[in-house]
């Protein structure tokens, strides 16, 4: 009787471990196509939000402006093994100091930001920050935390997608990520710039400039909605202290001034 009980116990335990081993060999993400569904949802959300912007904002399509901005972004991508064509860069005519990332690798830049940057490196630092959010998957992390995965899934496939797209756009364009993600994006941008031989100090200077500017516009603003701007400028300067920095201008000073003048005329 005891032997029979022990044998049954051994069979149960063996069965459990065999079952556990079997399940451990299954790639559940692949089995349930979770990654594929998430990517499809992200693609739909990004394109849906961008459509909202297109319908309601003035999009800059001037070929010279678009190509000049590309000249500022391309060095960051090439030096950091980022596929330039994977990024969907859009310039929106709006007198607000802002840039923000959307799902599906969309990156929106307001003309107000371009006009307010004193140096091309400052603008590249902000662009690198937003590219960092994209590359580190911060966009979906933020949305999942603040809006909820199930709501995002519904928005991507439901009839109320347009209404939800507006809410998601508001979340992404007018509120900061949490401090940990913001710092990660800041440092990622600095690393991008160093590898591309672009001086990151103007990025820190830009943060100081905006933090101390009493004429900060109300509402959406890249610095106003990113808390502790001076603190962030300081840790950027601390991070680059002692590092050998080079500065290879992506465009000439004449091109930079012409770029800003063209933006001002839009």
CSV table of C-alpha atoms in Angstrom, one decimal:
chain,number,residue,atom,x,y,z
A,1,UNK,CA,0.0,0.0,0.0
A,2,UNK,CA,2.8,2.4,1.0
A,3,UNK,CA,4.7,1.4,-2.2
A,4,UNK,CA,1.7,2.1,-4.3
A,5,UNK,CA,1.2,5.5,-2.7
A,6,UNK,CA,4.9,6.4,-3.2
A,7,UNK,CA,4.6,5.2,-6.8
A,8,UNK,CA,1.6,7.4,-7.4
A,9,UNK,CA,3.3,10.4,-5.8
A,10,UNK,CA,6.4,9.8,-8.0
A,11,UNK,CA,4.2,9.7,-11.1
A,12,UNK,CA,2.4,12.9,-10.1
A,13,UNK,CA,5.7,14.7,-9.4
A,14,UNK,CA,7.3,13.4,-12.6
A,15,UNK,CA,4.2,14.5,-14.6
A,16,UNK,CA,4.4,18.0,-13.1
A,17,UNK,CA,8.0,18.4,-14.0
A,18,UNK,CA,7.5,17.1,-17.5
A,19,UNK,CA,4.5,19.5,-17.9
A,20,UNK,CA,6.6,22.4,-16.6
A,21,UNK,CA,9.5,21.5,-18.9
A,22,UNK,CA,7.1,21.3,-21.9
A,23,UNK,CA,5.6,24.7,-21.2
A,24,UNK,CA,9.1,26.2,-20.6
A,25,UNK,CA,10.0,25.3,-24.2
A,26,UNK,CA,7.0,27.2,-25.6
A,27,UNK,CA,7.6,30.8,-26.8
A,28,UNK,CA,4.2,32.1,-25.6
A,29,UNK,CA,4.8,35.6,-27.1
A,30,UNK,CA,5.1,33.8,-30.5
A,31,UNK,CA,2.4,31.2,-29.7
A,32,UNK,CA,-0.2,33.9,-29.0
A,33,UNK,CA,1.3,36.4,-31.5
A,34,UNK,CA,1.4,39.0,-28.8
A,35,UNK,CA,4.3,40.9,-30.3
A,36,UNK,CA,2.6,40.9,-33.7
A,37,UNK,CA,-0.7,42.1,-32.3
A,38,UNK,CA,1.1,44.8,-30.3
A,39,UNK,CA,3.0,46.0,-33.3
A,40,UNK,CA,-0.1,46.1,-35.5
A,41,UNK,CA,-1.9,48.1,-32.8
A,42,UNK,CA,1.0,50.6,-32.5
A,43,UNK,CA,1.1,51.0,-36.3
A,44,UNK,CA,-2.7,51.7,-36.4
A,45,UNK,CA,-2.5,54.2,-33.5
A,46,UNK,CA,0.4,56.1,-34.9
A,47,UNK,CA,-1.1,56.5,-38.3
A,48,UNK,CA,-4.5,57.3,-36.9
A,49,UNK,CA,-3.1,60.1,-34.7
A,50,UNK,CA,-1.0,61.5,-37.5
A,51,UNK,CA,-4.2,61.7,-39.7
A,52,UNK,CA,-5.8,63.8,-36.9
A,53,UNK,CA,-2.8,66.2,-37.0
A,54,UNK,CA,-3.0,66.4,-40.8
A,55,UNK,CA,-6.7,67.2,-40.7
A,56,UNK,CA,-6.3,69.9,-38.1
A,57,UNK,CA,-2.8,71.5,-38.5
A,58,UNK,CA,-0.8,73.3,-41.1
A,59,UNK,CA,1.9,70.8,-42.3
A,60,UNK,CA,5.1,72.3,-43.7
A,61,UNK,CA,6.0,70.7,-47.0
A,62,UNK,CA,8.6,73.2,-48.3
A,63,UNK,CA,11.2,71.0,-49.9
A,64,UNK,CA,14.2,73.1,-48.7
A,65,UNK,CA,12.9,73.1,-45.1
A,66,UNK,CA,12.3,69.3,-45.1
A,67,UNK,CA,15.7,68.5,-46.6
A,68,UNK,CA,17.5,70.8,-44.2
A,69,UNK,CA,15.9,69.2,-41.2
A,70,UNK,CA,16.8,65.8,-42.7
A,71,UNK,CA,20.5,66.9,-42.8
A,72,UNK,CA,20.3,67.6,-39.1
A,73,UNK,CA,18.7,64.2,-38.3
A,74,UNK,CA,20.7,61.9,-40.6
A,75,UNK,CA,24.1,62.2,-38.8
A,76,UNK,CA,22.5,61.1,-35.6
A,77,UNK,CA,21.0,58.1,-37.3
A,78,UNK,CA,24.1,57.1,-39.3
A,79,UNK,CA,26.4,57.3,-36.3
A,80,UNK,CA,24.0,55.2,-34.1
A,81,UNK,CA,22.9,52.5,-36.5
A,82,UNK,CA,19.3,53.9,-36.7
A,83,UNK,CA,17.6,53.3,-40.0
A,84,UNK,CA,16.7,56.8,-41.1
A,85,UNK,CA,13.8,55.7,-43.3
A,86,UNK,CA,12.2,54.0,-40.2
A,87,UNK,CA,11.5,57.5,-38.8
A,88,UNK,CA,8.6,59.5,-40.1
A,89,UNK,CA,9.5,63.1,-39.5
A,90,UNK,CA,6.8,65.8,-39.8
A,91,UNK,CA,7.1,69.6,-39.5
A,92,UNK,CA,4.0,71.4,-38.2
A,93,UNK,CA,3.6,75.1,-38.5
A,94,UNK,CA,2.8,76.1,-34.9
A,95,UNK,CA,4.3,78.9,-32.7
A,96,UNK,CA,4.9,76.5,-29.8
A,97,UNK,CA,8.3,75.2,-28.6
A,98,UNK,CA,7.5,71.5,-28.9
A,99,UNK,CA,8.5,68.2,-30.5
A,100,UNK,CA,7.0,64.8,-29.6
A,101,UNK,CA,7.0,61.2,-30.7
A,102,UNK,CA,4.0,59.2,-31.7
A,103,UNK,CA,3.5,55.4,-32.0
A,104,UNK,CA,4.8,53.8,-35.2
A,105,UNK,CA,8.0,56.0,-35.3
A,106,UNK,CA,6.2,59.3,-36.1
A,107,UNK,CA,8.1,62.3,-34.9
A,108,UNK,CA,6.4,65.7,-34.9
A,109,UNK,CA,8.4,69.0,-34.8
A,110,UNK,CA,6.8,72.4,-34.4
A,111,UNK,CA,8.2,75.3,-36.2
A,112,UNK,CA,8.3,77.2,-32.9
A,113,UNK,CA,11.0,74.9,-31.6
A,114,UNK,CA,13.1,75.4,-34.7
A,115,UNK,CA,12.8,79.2,-34.5
A,116,UNK,CA,13.7,79.2,-30.8
A,117,UNK,CA,16.9,77.1,-30.9
A,118,UNK,CA,19.9,79.4,-31.1
A,119,UNK,CA,22.2,76.7,-32.4
A,120,UNK,CA,21.6,73.7,-34.6
A,121,UNK,CA,23.1,71.4,-32.0
A,122,UNK,CA,20.4,72.4,-29.5
A,123,UNK,CA,17.7,71.3,-32.0
A,124,UNK,CA,19.6,68.1,-32.7
A,125,UNK,CA,19.7,67.4,-29.0
A,126,UNK,CA,15.9,67.7,-28.8
A,127,UNK,CA,15.4,65.6,-31.9
A,128,UNK,CA,17.8,63.0,-30.4
A,129,UNK,CA,15.8,63.0,-27.2
A,130,UNK,CA,12.6,62.2,-29.1
A,131,UNK,CA,14.3,59.6,-31.2
A,132,UNK,CA,15.5,58.1,-28.0
A,133,UNK,CA,11.9,57.8,-26.8
A,134,UNK,CA,11.1,56.0,-30.0
A,135,UNK,CA,14.1,53.6,-30.0
A,136,UNK,CA,13.6,52.8,-26.3
A,137,UNK,CA,9.8,52.1,-26.8
A,138,UNK,CA,8.9,54.8,-24.3
A,139,UNK,CA,5.9,56.0,-26.3
A,140,UNK,CA,3.9,52.8,-25.8
A,141,UNK,CA,5.1,52.4,-22.2
A,142,UNK,CA,3.7,55.9,-21.5
A,143,UNK,CA,0.4,55.2,-23.2
A,144,UNK,CA,-0.1,51.8,-21.6
A,145,UNK,CA,0.6,53.3,-18.2
A,146,UNK,CA,-1.6,56.4,-18.6
A,147,UNK,CA,-4.4,55.3,-20.8
A,148,UNK,CA,-4.3,51.5,-20.5
A,149,UNK,CA,-3.5,48.7,-23.0
A,150,UNK,CA,-7.1,47.6,-23.4
A,151,UNK,CA,-8.3,51.1,-24.2
A,152,UNK,CA,-5.5,51.5,-26.8
A,153,UNK,CA,-6.5,48.2,-28.3
A,154,UNK,CA,-10.1,49.4,-28.5
A,155,UNK,CA,-9.0,52.7,-30.0
A,156,UNK,CA,-7.0,51.0,-32.7
A,157,UNK,CA,-9.8,48.8,-33.9
A,158,UNK,CA,-13.0,50.6,-32.8
A,159,UNK,CA,-15.4,53.1,-34.3
A,160,UNK,CA,-14.4,55.8,-31.8
A,161,UNK,CA,-10.8,55.7,-33.0
A,162,UNK,CA,-10.9,59.4,-34.0
A,163,UNK,CA,-12.0,60.6,-30.6
A,164,UNK,CA,-9.5,58.4,-28.8
A,165,UNK,CA,-6.8,59.6,-31.2
A,166,UNK,CA,-7.3,63.1,-30.0
A,167,UNK,CA,-7.0,62.1,-26.4
A,168,UNK,CA,-3.8,60.1,-27.1
A,169,UNK,CA,-2.4,63.1,-29.0
A,170,UNK,CA,-3.1,65.4,-26.1
A,171,UNK,CA,-1.3,62.9,-23.8
A,172,UNK,CA,1.8,62.7,-25.9
A,173,UNK,CA,2.1,66.3,-26.9
A,174,UNK,CA,1.3,68.1,-23.6
A,175,UNK,CA,2.6,65.9,-20.8
A,176,UNK,CA,6.1,64.6,-19.9
A,177,UNK,CA,7.2,61.0,-19.4
A,178,UNK,CA,8.2,60.0,-15.9
A,179,UNK,CA,11.6,61.1,-14.7
A,180,UNK,CA,13.3,57.8,-15.3
A,181,UNK,CA,12.3,57.7,-19.0
A,182,UNK,CA,13.0,61.4,-19.5
A,183,UNK,CA,16.5,61.0,-18.1
A,184,UNK,CA,17.1,57.9,-20.2
A,185,UNK,CA,16.0,59.8,-23.3
A,186,UNK,CA,18.3,62.8,-22.4
A,187,UNK,CA,21.3,60.6,-21.9
A,188,UNK,CA,20.5,58.6,-25.0
A,189,UNK,CA,20.4,61.8,-27.0
A,190,UNK,CA,23.8,62.9,-25.6
A,191,UNK,CA,25.3,59.5,-26.5
A,192,UNK,CA,23.8,59.9,-30.0
A,193,UNK,CA,25.4,63.3,-30.4
A,194,UNK,CA,28.8,62.2,-29.0
A,195,UNK,CA,29.0,59.3,-31.5
A,196,UNK,CA,28.0,61.7,-34.3
A,197,UNK,CA,30.7,64.2,-33.2
A,198,UNK,CA,28.1,66.8,-32.3
A,199,UNK,CA,28.6,68.9,-29.2
A,200,UNK,CA,25.8,68.2,-26.6
A,201,UNK,CA,26.5,71.3,-24.6
A,202,UNK,CA,24.0,73.5,-26.6
A,203,UNK,CA,21.3,71.1,-25.6
A,204,UNK,CA,22.0,71.8,-21.9
A,205,UNK,CA,22.2,75.5,-22.7
A,206,UNK,CA,18.8,75.4,-24.4
A,207,UNK,CA,17.3,73.8,-21.3
A,208,UNK,CA,18.7,76.6,-19.1
A,209,UNK,CA,17.5,79.2,-21.6
A,210,UNK,CA,13.9,77.9,-21.6
A,211,UNK,CA,13.8,77.3,-17.9
A,212,UNK,CA,14.7,81.0,-17.2
A,213,UNK,CA,12.6,82.5,-20.0
A,214,UNK,CA,9.7,84.4,-18.5
A,215,UNK,CA,7.9,84.6,-21.8
A,216,UNK,CA,7.2,80.9,-21.9
A,217,UNK,CA,4.0,80.3,-23.9
A,218,UNK,CA,1.1,78.7,-22.2
A,219,UNK,CA,0.0,75.2,-23.0
A,220,UNK,CA,2.2,72.8,-24.9
A,221,UNK,CA,6.0,73.4,-24.6
A,222,UNK,CA,8.9,70.9,-24.8
A,223,UNK,CA,10.6,72.4,-21.8
A,224,UNK,CA,7.6,73.6,-19.8
A,225,UNK,CA,6.2,70.1,-19.8
A,226,UNK,CA,9.5,68.4,-18.9
A,227,UNK,CA,9.9,69.1,-15.2
A,228,UNK,CA,13.2,70.2,-13.5
A,229,UNK,CA,14.8,71.6,-16.7
A,230,UNK,CA,17.7,73.1,-14.8
A,231,UNK,CA,18.3,69.8,-13.0
A,232,UNK,CA,18.4,68.0,-16.4
A,233,UNK,CA,20.8,70.5,-17.9
A,234,UNK,CA,23.1,69.9,-14.9
A,235,UNK,CA,23.1,66.1,-15.2
A,236,UNK,CA,23.8,66.4,-18.9
A,237,UNK,CA,26.8,68.6,-18.2
A,238,UNK,CA,28.0,66.2,-15.4
A,239,UNK,CA,27.6,63.3,-17.8
A,240,UNK,CA,29.8,64.9,-20.5
A,241,UNK,CA,32.4,66.2,-18.1
A,242,UNK,CA,35.8,64.8,-18.9
A,243,UNK,CA,34.7,63.3,-22.2
A,244,UNK,CA,36.5,64.3,-25.4
A,245,UNK,CA,33.9,66.2,-27.4
A,246,UNK,CA,34.1,67.0,-31.1
A,247,UNK,CA,31.8,69.3,-33.0
A,248,UNK,CA,31.2,68.6,-36.7
A,249,UNK,CA,28.5,70.9,-37.9
A,250,UNK,CA,25.9,69.1,-39.9
A,251,UNK,CA,25.0,72.2,-41.9
A,252,UNK,CA,26.9,75.5,-42.3
A,253,UNK,CA,26.0,78.5,-40.1
A,254,UNK,CA,24.7,80.2,-43.3
A,255,UNK,CA,22.4,77.2,-44.0
A,256,UNK,CA,21.2,77.2,-40.3
A,257,UNK,CA,20.3,80.9,-40.5
A,258,UNK,CA,18.6,80.5,-43.9
A,259,UNK,CA,16.7,77.5,-42.4
A,260,UNK,CA,15.3,79.6,-39.5
A,261,UNK,CA,14.5,82.4,-41.8
A,262,UNK,CA,12.5,80.1,-44.1
A,263,UNK,CA,10.7,78.7,-41.1
A,264,UNK,CA,9.8,82.3,-40.0
A,265,UNK,CA,8.3,83.0,-43.4
A,266,UNK,CA,6.1,79.9,-43.4
